[in-house]
Tab-separated table of C-alpha atoms and ligand atoms in Angstrom:
chain	number	residue	atom	x	y	z
A	579	MET	CA	32.131	106.305	82.511
A	580	ALA	CA	34.666	103.496	82.915
A	581	THR	CA	36.432	103.399	86.270
A	582	VAL	CA	40.158	103.431	85.693
A	583	SER	CA	42.851	102.818	88.268
A	584	THR	CA	44.752	105.953	89.156
A	585	ARG	CA	47.687	103.902	90.403
A	586	VAL	CA	50.863	104.811	88.570
A	587	LEU	CA	53.999	102.953	89.561
A	588	GLY	CA	56.850	105.175	90.720
A	589	LEU	CA	54.736	108.261	91.337
A	590	PRO	CA	55.758	110.241	94.436
A	591	ALA	CA	53.373	109.286	97.275
A	592	SER	CA	51.900	112.766	97.682
A	593	LEU	CA	50.927	112.854	94.004
A	594	GLU	CA	49.500	109.366	94.194
A	595	ARG	CA	47.225	110.562	96.990
A	596	THR	CA	46.236	113.712	95.133
A	597	ALA	CA	45.444	111.713	91.997
A	598	THR	CA	42.786	109.796	93.908
A	599	GLU	CA	41.097	113.104	94.760
A	600	ARG	CA	41.304	115.152	91.583
A	601	CYS	CA	42.865	115.536	88.163
A	602	LEU	CA	46.567	116.456	88.420
A	603	VAL	CA	47.954	119.577	86.782
A	604	MET	CA	51.255	119.497	84.927
A	605	GLY	CA	52.806	122.903	84.239
A	606	VAL	CA	54.972	123.385	81.154
A	607	VAL	CA	58.436	124.916	80.971
A	608	ASN	CA	59.756	124.828	77.420
A	609	VAL	CA	63.478	125.587	77.443
A	610	THR	CA	63.425	126.213	73.701
A	611	PRO	CA	63.809	129.149	71.336
A	612	ASP	CA	60.873	128.084	69.161
A	613	SER	CA	57.935	126.439	70.992
A	614	PHE	CA	54.622	127.717	69.664
A	615	SER	CA	53.340	129.126	72.932
A	616	ASP	CA	56.336	130.170	75.002
A	617	GLY	CA	59.345	129.742	72.705
A	618	GLY	CA	62.339	131.814	73.816
A	619	ARG	CA	60.825	132.958	77.093
A	620	TRP	CA	62.525	130.386	79.307
A	621	LEU	CA	65.682	129.632	77.328
A	622	ASP	CA	67.832	131.119	80.058
A	623	PRO	CA	68.126	128.407	82.769
A	624	ASP	CA	67.595	130.829	85.660
A	625	ALA	CA	64.440	132.211	84.038
A	626	ALA	CA	63.241	128.650	83.384
A	627	VAL	CA	63.790	127.621	87.011
A	628	ARG	CA	62.047	130.764	88.292
A	629	HIS	CA	59.135	130.043	85.996
A	630	GLY	CA	58.952	126.410	87.150
A	631	LEU	CA	58.770	127.567	90.756
A	632	GLU	CA	56.053	130.073	89.844
A	633	LEU	CA	54.059	127.255	88.275
A	634	VAL	CA	54.346	125.252	91.491
A	635	ALA	CA	53.244	128.283	93.513
A	636	ASP	CA	50.274	128.517	91.134
A	637	GLY	CA	49.320	124.921	91.905
A	638	ALA	CA	51.263	122.702	89.503
A	639	ASP	CA	51.606	119.148	90.782
A	640	VAL	CA	54.322	118.339	88.251
A	641	VAL	CA	56.549	120.587	86.125
A	642	ASP	CA	57.283	119.297	82.624
A	643	VAL	CA	60.653	120.460	81.307
A	644	GLY	CA	61.306	120.153	77.578
A	645	GLY	CA	64.224	121.161	75.371
A	646	GLU	CA	62.832	120.360	71.936
A	647	SER	CA	59.975	122.166	70.223
A	648	THR	CA	57.416	119.875	68.621
A	649	ARG	CA	55.618	122.589	66.644
A	650	PRO	CA	54.869	121.516	63.072
A	651	GLY	CA	57.994	121.838	60.932
A	652	ALA	CA	60.364	122.457	63.880
A	653	GLN	CA	64.008	121.469	63.397
A	654	ARG	CA	65.446	119.150	66.044
A	655	PRO	CA	68.245	120.388	68.304
A	656	SER	CA	71.234	118.059	68.708
A	657	ALA	CA	71.157	115.740	71.715
A	658	GLU	CA	73.984	117.786	73.245
A	659	GLU	CA	72.028	121.010	72.840
A	660	GLU	CA	68.876	119.431	74.292
A	661	LEU	CA	70.855	118.213	77.315
A	662	ARG	CA	72.471	121.625	77.734
A	663	ARG	CA	69.014	123.222	77.816
A	664	VAL	CA	67.188	120.894	80.173
A	665	LEU	CA	69.649	119.414	82.650
A	666	PRO	CA	70.414	122.523	84.737
A	667	VAL	CA	66.698	123.269	84.936
A	668	VAL	CA	65.726	119.730	85.934
A	669	ARG	CA	68.515	119.626	88.522
A	670	ALA	CA	67.620	122.973	90.095
A	671	LEU	CA	63.869	122.308	90.225
A	672	ALA	CA	64.354	118.807	91.647
A	673	ALA	CA	66.679	120.260	94.295
A	674	GLU	CA	63.807	122.561	95.299
A	675	GLY	CA	61.594	119.516	95.837
A	676	VAL	CA	59.594	119.923	92.627
A	677	SER	CA	58.252	116.784	90.940
A	678	VAL	CA	59.842	117.178	87.524
A	679	SER	CA	58.790	115.488	84.326
A	680	ILE	CA	61.195	115.361	81.383
A	681	ASP	CA	59.608	115.936	77.979
A	682	THR	CA	61.942	114.252	75.511
A	683	MET	CA	61.993	111.755	72.664
A	684	ARG	CA	65.637	110.846	73.329
A	685	ALA	CA	66.545	107.951	75.627
A	686	GLY	CA	69.879	109.567	76.522
A	687	VAL	CA	68.196	112.801	77.585
A	688	ALA	CA	65.574	110.872	79.549
A	689	GLU	CA	68.248	108.886	81.370
A	690	ALA	CA	70.333	111.968	82.177
A	691	ALA	CA	67.253	113.860	83.389
A	692	LEU	CA	66.267	110.985	85.680
A	693	GLY	CA	69.820	111.094	87.022
A	694	ALA	CA	69.364	114.822	87.643
A	695	GLY	CA	66.204	114.221	89.665
A	696	ALA	CA	63.288	113.986	87.212
A	697	VAL	CA	60.586	111.594	88.425
A	698	VAL	CA	58.350	111.299	85.342
A	699	LEU	CA	59.164	110.487	81.692
A	700	ASN	CA	57.085	112.194	79.017
A	701	ASP	CA	57.757	111.056	75.468
A	702	VAL	CA	55.526	112.562	72.766
A	703	SER	CA	56.573	109.718	70.473
A	704	GLY	CA	55.526	107.074	73.002
A	705	GLY	CA	58.888	105.350	72.635
A	706	LEU	CA	58.788	105.276	68.827
A	707	ALA	CA	61.405	107.931	68.071
A	708	ASP	CA	64.217	106.255	70.019
A	709	ALA	CA	64.330	102.490	70.392
A	710	GLY	CA	66.330	102.938	73.602
A	711	MET	CA	63.496	104.714	75.424
A	712	ALA	CA	61.757	101.491	76.455
A	713	ASP	CA	64.919	100.252	78.193
A	714	VAL	CA	65.370	103.549	80.043
A	715	ALA	CA	61.727	103.497	81.115
A	716	ALA	CA	61.893	99.846	82.174
A	717	ALA	CA	65.075	100.343	84.202
A	718	SER	CA	63.785	103.510	85.881
A	719	ARG	CA	60.390	102.119	86.996
A	720	ALA	CA	59.261	105.763	86.724
A	721	PRO	CA	55.856	106.923	85.479
A	722	PHE	CA	56.006	107.024	81.680
A	723	VAL	CA	53.650	109.235	79.666
A	724	VAL	CA	53.145	107.563	76.302
A	725	MET	CA	51.591	109.884	73.755
A	726	HIS	CA	49.917	108.878	70.499
A	727	TRP	CA	52.332	109.827	67.708
A	728	ARG	CA	52.614	108.974	64.069
A	729	GLY	CA	55.765	110.746	63.003
A	730	PRO	CA	58.065	113.721	63.512
A	731	SER	CA	56.945	117.350	63.458
A	732	GLN	CA	58.255	117.843	59.917
A	733	THR	CA	55.812	115.305	58.471
A	734	MET	CA	53.056	114.855	61.055
A	735	ASN	CA	50.444	117.034	59.349
A	736	ALA	CA	50.529	114.729	56.311
A	737	LEU	CA	49.841	111.759	58.599
A	738	ALA	CA	46.514	113.049	59.920
A	739	HIS	CA	44.325	110.449	58.184
A	740	TYR	CA	42.037	108.161	60.155
A	741	ASP	CA	39.033	105.923	59.559
A	742	ASP	CA	37.685	106.870	62.965
A	743	VAL	CA	40.218	108.898	64.892
A	744	VAL	CA	39.183	107.710	68.349
A	745	THR	CA	39.111	104.028	67.423
A	746	ASP	CA	42.394	104.337	65.529
A	747	VAL	CA	44.140	106.167	68.389
A	748	VAL	CA	42.924	103.546	70.872
A	749	THR	CA	44.202	100.754	68.615
A	750	GLU	CA	47.566	102.421	68.047
A	751	LEU	CA	48.033	103.252	71.718
A	752	ARG	CA	47.194	99.641	72.597
A	753	GLY	CA	49.947	98.613	70.207
A	754	ARG	CA	52.389	100.882	72.054
A	755	VAL	CA	51.339	99.479	75.431
A	756	ASP	CA	51.862	95.914	74.187
A	757	ALA	CA	55.253	96.727	72.654
A	758	LEU	CA	56.492	98.549	75.744
A	759	VAL	CA	55.325	95.826	78.104
A	760	ALA	CA	57.031	93.240	75.860
A	761	ALA	CA	60.189	95.364	76.183
A	762	GLY	CA	60.079	95.156	79.966
A	763	VAL	CA	58.128	98.254	80.980
A	764	ASP	CA	55.604	97.589	83.761
A	765	VAL	CA	52.102	98.377	82.513
A	766	GLU	CA	51.481	100.251	85.785
A	767	GLN	CA	54.157	102.782	84.817
A	768	LEU	CA	52.109	103.883	81.821
A	769	VAL	CA	49.996	106.988	81.445
A	770	LEU	CA	48.424	107.367	78.000
A	771	ASP	CA	47.865	110.552	76.023
A	772	PRO	CA	45.815	111.021	72.822
A	773	GLY	CA	48.370	113.531	71.503
A	774	LEU	CA	46.104	116.431	70.575
A	775	GLY	CA	47.570	118.346	67.629
A	776	PHE	CA	50.079	115.634	66.741
A	777	ALA	CA	49.053	114.279	63.327
A	778	LYS	CA	45.521	115.499	64.168
A	779	ASP	CA	43.476	118.274	62.628
A	780	ALA	CA	40.920	120.290	64.584
A	781	ASP	CA	38.087	117.806	64.004
A	782	HIS	CA	40.306	114.966	65.209
A	783	ASN	CA	41.164	116.889	68.374
A	784	TRP	CA	37.519	117.665	69.116
A	785	ALA	CA	36.552	114.024	68.600
A	786	LEU	CA	39.277	112.837	70.973
A	787	LEU	CA	38.399	115.415	73.600
A	788	GLY	CA	34.665	114.696	73.279
A	789	ARG	CA	35.091	110.907	73.418
A	790	LEU	CA	37.831	110.670	76.022
A	791	ASP	CA	35.876	108.002	77.897
A	792	GLU	CA	36.533	105.619	74.990
A	793	LEU	CA	40.268	105.899	75.692
A	794	HIS	CA	39.589	104.611	79.172
A	795	ALA	CA	39.036	101.226	77.524
A	796	LEU	CA	42.842	101.053	77.529
A	797	GLY	CA	42.675	100.711	81.296
A	798	ARG	CA	45.377	103.271	82.052
A	799	PRO	CA	45.224	106.841	83.388
A	800	LEU	CA	45.029	109.551	80.727
A	801	LEU	CA	46.938	112.794	80.307
A	802	VAL	CA	45.498	115.497	78.052
A	803	GLY	CA	47.507	118.326	76.508
A	804	ALA	CA	45.187	120.846	74.852
A	805	SER	CA	46.706	124.013	76.277
A	806	ARG	CA	46.775	126.927	73.809
A	807	LYS	CA	46.828	124.591	70.830
A	808	ARG	CA	45.980	125.662	67.316
A	809	PHE	CA	42.512	124.062	67.241
A	810	LEU	CA	41.506	126.471	70.020
A	811	GLY	CA	42.906	129.398	68.046
A	812	SER	CA	40.921	128.294	64.979
A	813	LEU	CA	37.709	127.850	66.974
A	814	LEU	CA	38.041	131.406	68.265
A	815	ALA	CA	39.190	132.967	64.988
A	816	GLY	CA	38.345	136.589	64.382
A	817	ALA	CA	35.938	137.872	61.729
A	818	ASP	CA	38.836	138.045	59.258
A	819	GLY	CA	39.556	134.354	59.829
A	820	SER	CA	42.840	134.903	61.653
A	821	PRO	CA	43.318	132.514	64.582
A	822	ARG	CA	43.003	133.863	68.136
A	823	PRO	CA	46.577	134.654	69.267
A	824	VAL	CA	48.241	132.050	71.477
A	825	GLU	CA	48.267	134.262	74.581
A	826	GLU	CA	44.496	134.827	74.280
A	827	ARG	CA	43.495	131.152	74.393
A	828	GLU	CA	43.500	130.819	78.165
A	829	ALA	CA	39.758	130.694	78.845
A	830	ALA	CA	39.382	128.096	76.100
A	831	THR	CA	42.242	126.106	77.635
A	832	VAL	CA	40.476	126.098	81.001
A	833	ALA	CA	37.330	124.860	79.293
A	834	THR	CA	39.326	121.909	77.929
A	835	THR	CA	40.653	121.260	81.450
A	836	VAL	CA	37.078	121.050	82.723
A	837	LEU	CA	36.084	118.684	79.909
A	838	ALA	CA	39.113	116.458	80.507
A	839	ALA	CA	38.740	116.395	84.293
A	840	GLN	CA	35.011	115.751	84.044
A	841	ALA	CA	35.742	112.840	81.706
A	842	GLY	CA	38.072	111.381	84.333
A	843	ALA	CA	41.479	112.413	82.965
A	844	TRP	CA	44.342	111.747	85.371
A	845	CYS	CA	46.291	114.883	84.445
A	846	VAL	CA	46.138	117.950	82.222
A	847	ARG	CA	49.278	119.577	80.802
A	848	VAL	CA	48.980	123.382	80.695
A	849	HIS	CA	51.100	126.492	80.296
A	850	GLU	CA	49.101	128.759	82.627
A	851	VAL	CA	48.585	126.702	85.765
A	852	ARG	CA	46.434	128.701	88.123
A	853	PRO	CA	43.134	128.721	86.208
A	854	SER	CA	43.382	125.002	85.479
A	855	ALA	CA	44.386	124.234	89.085
A	856	ASP	CA	41.183	126.015	90.149
A	857	ALA	CA	39.144	124.227	87.499
A	858	VAL	CA	40.228	120.702	88.483
A	859	ARG	CA	39.228	121.470	92.086
A	860	VAL	CA	35.804	122.658	90.950
A	861	VAL	CA	35.320	119.483	88.926
A	862	ALA	CA	36.474	117.304	91.842
A	863	ALA	CA	34.086	119.011	94.268
A	864	SER	CA	31.214	118.645	91.852
A	865	ARG	CA	31.987	114.999	91.096
A	866	ALA	CA	32.323	114.162	94.802
A	867	ALA	CA	28.997	115.853	95.569
A	868	ALA	CA	27.334	113.961	92.739
A	869	GLU	CA	28.290	110.577	94.215
A	870	PRO	CA	25.301	108.748	95.691
A	871	LEU	CA	25.050	108.999	99.460
A	872	GLY	CA	25.461	105.757	101.435
A	873	PRO	CA	22.949	104.507	104.045
A	874	GLY	CA	24.491	106.651	106.796
A	875	GLY	CA	24.209	109.743	104.647
A	876	SER	CA	27.874	109.701	103.669
A	877	ALA	CA	29.176	109.409	100.134
A	878	SER	CA	29.809	105.763	99.342
B	2063	LIG	N1	52.169	118.723	73.677
B	2063	LIG	C1	53.295	119.410	73.463
B	2063	LIG	C2	54.516	118.998	74.034
B	2063	LIG	N2	54.564	117.920	74.854
B	2063	LIG	N3	53.474	116.126	75.905
B	2063	LIG	C3	52.366	115.418	76.130
B	2063	LIG	N4	52.410	114.323	76.908
B	2063	LIG	N5	51.159	115.777	75.580
B	2063	LIG	C4	51.036	116.850	74.755
B	2063	LIG	O1	49.920	117.104	74.269
B	2063	LIG	C5	52.206	117.622	74.484
B	2063	LIG	C6	53.425	117.227	75.094
B	2063	LIG	C7	53.253	120.614	72.570
B	2063	LIG	O2	52.979	121.782	73.312
B	2063	LIG	P1	54.154	122.774	73.796
B	2063	LIG	O3	55.049	123.037	72.603
B	2063	LIG	O4	53.548	124.013	74.264
B	2063	LIG	O5	54.912	122.133	74.883
Protein backbone atom coordinates (compact mmCIF):
# COMPACT_ATOMS: atom_id res chain seq x y z
CA MET A 1 0.00 0.00 0.00
CA ALA A 2 1.26 3.49 -0.83
CA THR A 3 2.20 5.62 2.16
CA VAL A 4 0.30 8.87 1.99
CA SER A 5 0.86 11.93 4.14
CA THR A 6 -1.92 12.49 6.62
CA ARG A 7 -1.00 16.16 6.92
CA VAL A 8 -3.94 18.38 6.06
CA LEU A 9 -3.38 22.11 6.25
CA GLY A 10 -5.73 23.94 8.60
CA LEU A 11 -6.90 20.86 10.49
CA PRO A 12 -7.36 21.43 14.23
CA ALA A 13 -4.24 20.10 16.01
CA SER A 14 -6.08 17.41 17.97
CA LEU A 15 -7.50 15.95 14.75
CA GLU A 16 -4.13 16.12 13.06
CA ARG A 17 -2.73 14.00 15.88
CA THR A 18 -5.61 11.54 15.76
CA ALA A 19 -5.25 11.18 11.99
CA THR A 20 -1.73 9.86 12.47
CA GLU A 21 -3.13 7.11 14.71
CA ARG A 22 -6.32 5.99 13.00
CA CYS A 23 -8.93 6.73 10.37
CA LEU A 24 -11.09 9.72 11.36
CA VAL A 25 -14.86 9.45 11.61
CA MET A 26 -17.10 12.18 10.24
CA GLY A 27 -20.70 12.08 11.47
CA VAL A 28 -23.48 13.38 9.23
CA VAL A 29 -26.22 15.84 10.12
CA ASN A 30 -28.42 16.54 7.12
CA VAL A 31 -30.58 19.59 7.82
CA THR A 32 -32.84 18.73 4.90
CA PRO A 33 -36.39 17.52 4.35
CA ASP A 34 -35.37 14.99 1.70
CA SER A 35 -31.97 13.29 2.21
CA PHE A 36 -32.18 9.59 1.42
CA SER A 37 -31.13 8.34 4.84
CA ASP A 38 -32.22 10.92 7.40
CA GLY A 39 -34.28 13.46 5.45
CA GLY A 40 -36.61 15.48 7.69
CA ARG A 41 -35.26 14.13 10.96
CA TRP A 42 -32.95 17.04 11.74
CA LEU A 43 -34.67 19.90 9.92
CA ASP A 44 -35.42 21.63 13.20
CA PRO A 45 -32.16 23.41 14.22
CA ASP A 46 -32.39 22.37 17.87
CA ALA A 47 -32.89 18.72 16.89
CA ALA A 48 -29.96 19.00 14.46
CA VAL A 49 -27.66 20.45 17.13
CA ARG A 50 -28.71 17.79 19.65
CA HIS A 51 -28.02 15.12 17.06
CA GLY A 52 -24.60 16.61 16.24
CA LEU A 53 -23.68 16.51 19.91
CA GLU A 54 -24.87 12.90 20.14
CA LEU A 55 -22.62 12.03 17.22
CA VAL A 56 -19.66 13.58 19.03
CA ALA A 57 -20.54 11.65 22.19
CA ASP A 58 -20.59 8.53 20.00
CA GLY A 59 -17.06 9.26 18.80
CA ALA A 60 -17.35 11.56 15.79
CA ASP A 61 -14.16 13.51 15.15
CA VAL A 62 -15.92 15.91 12.79
CA VAL A 63 -19.62 16.68 12.26
CA ASP A 64 -20.63 17.35 8.66
CA VAL A 65 -23.59 19.71 8.38
CA GLY A 66 -25.43 19.87 5.06
CA GLY A 67 -28.51 21.76 3.90
CA GLU A 68 -28.96 20.33 0.42
CA SER A 69 -29.95 16.76 -0.40
CA THR A 70 -27.87 15.16 -3.14
CA ARG A 71 -30.13 12.14 -3.65
CA PRO A 72 -30.71 11.37 -7.33
CA GLY A 73 -33.32 13.74 -8.76
CA ALA A 74 -33.39 16.05 -5.71
CA GLN A 75 -34.42 19.67 -6.31
CA ARG A 76 -31.99 22.30 -5.06
CA PRO A 77 -33.04 24.65 -2.25
CA SER A 78 -32.34 28.36 -2.81
CA ALA A 79 -29.08 29.68 -1.37
CA GLU A 80 -31.12 31.61 1.20
CA GLU A 81 -32.95 28.48 2.29
CA GLU A 82 -29.69 26.50 2.50
CA LEU A 83 -28.15 29.23 4.67
CA ARG A 84 -31.25 29.35 6.86
CA ARG A 85 -30.96 25.59 7.43
CA VAL A 86 -27.26 25.25 8.16
CA LEU A 87 -25.98 28.44 9.77
CA PRO A 88 -27.68 28.17 13.18
CA VAL A 89 -26.57 24.54 13.41
CA VAL A 90 -22.97 25.27 12.44
CA ARG A 91 -22.83 28.20 14.85
CA ALA A 92 -24.26 26.26 17.80
CA LEU A 93 -22.08 23.18 17.27
CA ALA A 94 -18.93 25.25 16.80
CA ALA A 95 -19.76 27.15 20.00
CA GLU A 96 -19.81 23.77 21.77
CA GLY A 97 -16.27 23.10 20.54
CA VAL A 98 -17.28 20.66 17.80
CA SER A 99 -15.11 20.48 14.67
CA VAL A 100 -17.74 21.25 12.05
CA SER A 101 -17.54 20.52 8.36
CA ILE A 102 -19.88 22.30 5.96
CA ASP A 103 -21.29 20.13 3.17
CA THR A 104 -22.18 22.55 0.40
CA MET A 105 -21.66 23.20 -3.30
CA ARG A 106 -22.20 26.95 -2.87
CA ALA A 107 -19.27 29.29 -2.25
CA GLY A 108 -21.50 31.77 -0.40
CA VAL A 109 -22.74 29.09 1.99
CA ALA A 110 -19.20 27.81 2.51
CA GLU A 111 -17.94 31.29 3.32
CA ALA A 112 -20.81 32.03 5.72
CA ALA A 113 -20.35 28.66 7.45
CA LEU A 114 -16.63 29.29 7.92
CA GLY A 115 -17.58 32.65 9.43
CA ALA A 116 -19.94 30.80 11.78
CA GLY A 117 -17.16 28.50 12.96
CA ALA A 118 -16.92 25.61 10.48
CA VAL A 119 -13.35 24.33 10.12
CA VAL A 120 -13.65 21.98 7.12
CA LEU A 121 -15.14 22.51 3.63
CA ASN A 122 -16.84 19.54 1.99
CA ASP A 123 -17.97 20.09 -1.58
CA VAL A 124 -19.47 17.06 -3.35
CA SER A 125 -18.85 18.83 -6.66
CA GLY A 126 -15.16 19.34 -5.88
CA GLY A 127 -15.45 23.02 -6.77
CA LEU A 128 -17.18 22.40 -10.10
CA ALA A 129 -20.70 23.55 -9.22
CA ASP A 130 -19.68 27.06 -8.13
CA ALA A 131 -16.67 28.76 -9.67
CA GLY A 132 -16.32 30.85 -6.51
CA MET A 133 -15.59 27.84 -4.29
CA ALA A 134 -11.88 27.75 -5.15
CA ASP A 135 -11.45 31.36 -4.00
CA VAL A 136 -13.27 30.69 -0.72
CA ALA A 137 -11.16 27.59 -0.13
CA ALA A 138 -7.93 29.39 -1.01
CA ALA A 139 -8.69 32.35 1.25
CA SER A 140 -9.75 30.14 4.17
CA ARG A 141 -6.70 27.82 4.16
CA ALA A 142 -9.14 25.27 5.64
CA PRO A 143 -9.17 21.55 4.85
CA PHE A 144 -11.14 21.08 1.64
CA VAL A 145 -12.80 17.76 0.80
CA VAL A 146 -12.93 17.49 -2.98
CA MET A 147 -15.26 14.76 -4.16
CA HIS A 148 -15.35 13.18 -7.61
CA TRP A 149 -18.45 14.55 -9.35
CA ARG A 150 -19.67 14.62 -12.89
CA GLY A 151 -22.89 16.57 -12.67
CA PRO A 152 -25.90 17.50 -10.56
CA SER A 153 -28.22 15.00 -8.89
CA GLN A 154 -30.87 15.45 -11.60
CA THR A 155 -28.58 14.08 -14.31
CA MET A 156 -25.81 12.16 -12.53
CA ASN A 157 -27.19 8.67 -13.14
CA ALA A 158 -26.92 9.24 -16.91
CA LEU A 159 -23.25 10.17 -16.46
CA ALA A 160 -22.18 6.84 -14.96
CA HIS A 161 -20.10 5.68 -17.93
CA TYR A 162 -16.42 4.85 -17.56
CA ASP A 163 -13.71 2.97 -19.44
CA ASP A 164 -12.22 1.87 -16.14
CA VAL A 165 -13.92 3.61 -13.25
CA VAL A 166 -10.91 3.68 -10.94
CA THR A 167 -8.50 4.98 -13.58
CA ASP A 168 -11.05 7.53 -14.79
CA VAL A 169 -11.82 8.78 -11.26
CA VAL A 170 -8.10 9.12 -10.52
CA THR A 171 -7.60 11.08 -13.75
CA GLU A 172 -10.58 13.34 -13.13
CA LEU A 173 -9.65 13.97 -9.51
CA ARG A 174 -6.11 14.82 -10.62
CA GLY A 175 -7.65 17.36 -12.96
CA ARG A 176 -9.54 18.91 -10.03
CA VAL A 177 -6.39 19.04 -7.90
CA ASP A 178 -4.48 20.78 -10.70
CA ALA A 179 -7.29 23.28 -11.34
CA LEU A 180 -7.72 24.10 -7.66
CA VAL A 181 -4.01 24.52 -7.08
CA ALA A 182 -3.84 26.78 -10.16
CA ALA A 183 -6.65 28.80 -8.56
CA GLY A 184 -4.63 29.35 -5.40
CA VAL A 185 -5.67 26.47 -3.15
CA ASP A 186 -2.75 24.89 -1.29
CA VAL A 187 -2.46 21.23 -2.27
CA GLU A 188 -2.05 20.38 1.44
CA GLN A 189 -5.60 21.62 2.08
CA LEU A 190 -7.01 18.88 -0.13
CA VAL A 191 -8.66 15.65 0.91
CA LEU A 192 -9.94 13.57 -2.01
CA ASP A 193 -13.09 11.47 -2.18
CA PRO A 194 -14.12 8.96 -4.88
CA GLY A 195 -17.77 10.03 -4.56
CA LEU A 196 -19.47 6.67 -4.11
CA GLY A 197 -22.98 6.77 -5.58
CA PHE A 198 -22.40 10.01 -7.49
CA ALA A 199 -22.57 9.13 -11.19
CA LYS A 200 -21.59 5.58 -10.15
CA ASP A 201 -23.58 2.37 -10.28
CA ALA A 202 -23.09 -0.46 -7.80
CA ASP A 203 -20.26 -2.08 -9.77
CA HIS A 204 -18.45 1.25 -9.96
CA ASN A 205 -18.77 1.71 -6.20
CA TRP A 206 -17.45 -1.78 -5.47
CA ALA A 207 -14.50 -1.24 -7.81
CA LEU A 208 -13.61 2.05 -6.12
CA LEU A 209 -13.94 0.60 -2.65
CA GLY A 210 -11.95 -2.52 -3.59
CA ARG A 211 -9.17 -0.57 -5.32
CA LEU A 212 -8.90 2.39 -2.96
CA ASP A 213 -5.12 1.99 -2.83
CA GLU A 214 -4.98 3.13 -6.47
CA LEU A 215 -6.45 6.48 -5.41
CA HIS A 216 -3.50 6.91 -3.10
CA ALA A 217 -1.46 7.56 -6.25
CA LEU A 218 -2.95 11.05 -6.02
CA GLY A 219 -0.81 11.60 -2.95
CA ARG A 220 -3.55 13.10 -0.80
CA PRO A 221 -5.58 11.70 2.12
CA LEU A 222 -8.85 10.02 1.15
CA LEU A 223 -12.35 10.35 2.56
CA VAL A 224 -14.89 7.61 1.83
CA GLY A 225 -18.66 8.04 2.07
CA ALA A 226 -20.39 4.67 1.70
CA SER A 227 -22.78 4.96 4.63
CA ARG A 228 -26.23 3.46 3.96
CA LYS A 229 -25.90 4.02 0.23
CA ARG A 230 -28.05 2.30 -2.35
CA PHE A 231 -25.38 -0.18 -3.50
CA LEU A 232 -25.45 -1.66 0.02
CA GLY A 233 -29.24 -1.89 -0.12
CA SER A 234 -29.03 -3.68 -3.48
CA LEU A 235 -26.35 -6.09 -2.25
CA LEU A 236 -28.60 -7.06 0.66
CA ALA A 237 -31.86 -7.15 -1.29
CA GLY A 238 -34.56 -9.48 -0.09
CA ALA A 239 -35.79 -12.56 -1.94
CA ASP A 240 -38.35 -10.39 -3.75
CA GLY A 241 -35.56 -8.15 -5.03
CA SER A 242 -36.51 -5.15 -2.91
CA PRO A 243 -33.47 -3.31 -1.53
CA ARG A 244 -32.66 -3.61 2.19
CA PRO A 245 -34.24 -0.55 3.86
CA VAL A 246 -31.90 2.34 4.61
CA GLU A 247 -32.10 1.92 8.39
CA GLU A 248 -31.07 -1.75 8.10
CA ARG A 249 -27.78 -1.13 6.29
CA GLU A 250 -25.71 -0.43 9.38
CA ALA A 251 -23.69 -3.65 9.59
CA ALA A 252 -22.86 -3.33 5.90
CA THR A 253 -21.82 0.28 6.47
CA VAL A 254 -19.44 -0.81 9.23
CA ALA A 255 -17.97 -3.38 6.88
CA THR A 256 -17.22 -0.58 4.40
CA THR A 257 -15.60 1.40 7.23
CA VAL A 258 -13.29 -1.55 7.92
CA LEU A 259 -12.41 -1.89 4.24
CA ALA A 260 -11.72 1.84 3.90
CA ALA A 261 -9.69 2.09 7.11
CA GLN A 262 -7.72 -1.04 6.26
CA ALA A 263 -6.93 0.46 2.85
CA GLY A 264 -5.54 3.54 4.59
CA ALA A 265 -8.45 5.99 4.21
CA TRP A 266 -8.00 9.19 6.20
CA CYS A 267 -11.68 9.53 7.12
CA VAL A 268 -15.03 7.81 6.71
CA ARG A 269 -18.30 9.76 6.55
CA VAL A 270 -21.14 7.92 8.33
CA HIS A 271 -24.62 8.49 9.70
CA GLU A 272 -24.37 6.11 12.68
CA VAL A 273 -21.07 6.95 14.32
CA ARG A 274 -20.54 4.55 17.17
CA PRO A 275 -20.07 1.29 15.25
CA SER A 276 -17.68 2.92 12.80
CA ALA A 277 -15.79 4.68 15.61
CA ASP A 278 -15.27 1.22 17.15
CA ALA A 279 -14.31 -0.28 13.80
CA VAL A 280 -11.60 2.29 12.99
CA ARG A 281 -10.02 1.61 16.40
CA VAL A 282 -10.02 -2.13 15.72
CA VAL A 283 -8.36 -1.57 12.36
CA ALA A 284 -5.78 0.80 13.89
CA ALA A 285 -4.90 -1.69 16.63
CA SER A 286 -4.55 -4.49 14.12
CA ARG A 287 -2.46 -2.41 11.72
CA ALA A 288 -0.18 -1.22 14.54
CA ALA A 289 0.32 -4.79 15.76
CA ALA A 290 1.11 -5.93 12.24
CA GLU A 291 4.01 -3.47 11.91
CA PRO A 292 7.40 -5.20 12.03
CA LEU A 293 9.12 -4.97 15.39
CA GLY A 294 12.38 -2.98 15.52
CA PRO A 295 15.67 -4.34 16.94
CA GLY A 296 14.69 -3.42 20.51
CA GLY A 297 11.41 -5.26 20.17
CA SER A 298 9.41 -2.09 19.61
CA ALA A 299 7.37 -1.32 16.52
CA SER A 300 9.51 0.63 14.07
N1 LIG B 1 -22.31 11.65 0.22
C1 LIG B 1 -23.42 12.36 0.47
C2 LIG B 1 -23.35 13.71 0.86
N2 LIG B 1 -22.16 14.31 1.03
N3 LIG B 1 -19.81 14.22 0.96
C3 LIG B 1 -18.69 13.55 0.71
N4 LIG B 1 -17.49 14.15 0.84
N5 LIG B 1 -18.71 12.23 0.31
C4 LIG B 1 -19.88 11.56 0.12
O1 LIG B 1 -19.83 10.38 -0.27
C5 LIG B 1 -21.10 12.26 0.37
C6 LIG B 1 -21.02 13.61 0.80
C7 LIG B 1 -24.76 11.69 0.29
O2 LIG B 1 -25.18 11.08 1.49
P1 LIG B 1 -26.20 11.80 2.50
O3 LIG B 1 -27.36 12.32 1.67
O4 LIG B 1 -26.67 10.82 3.47
O5 LIG B 1 -25.51 12.91 3.18
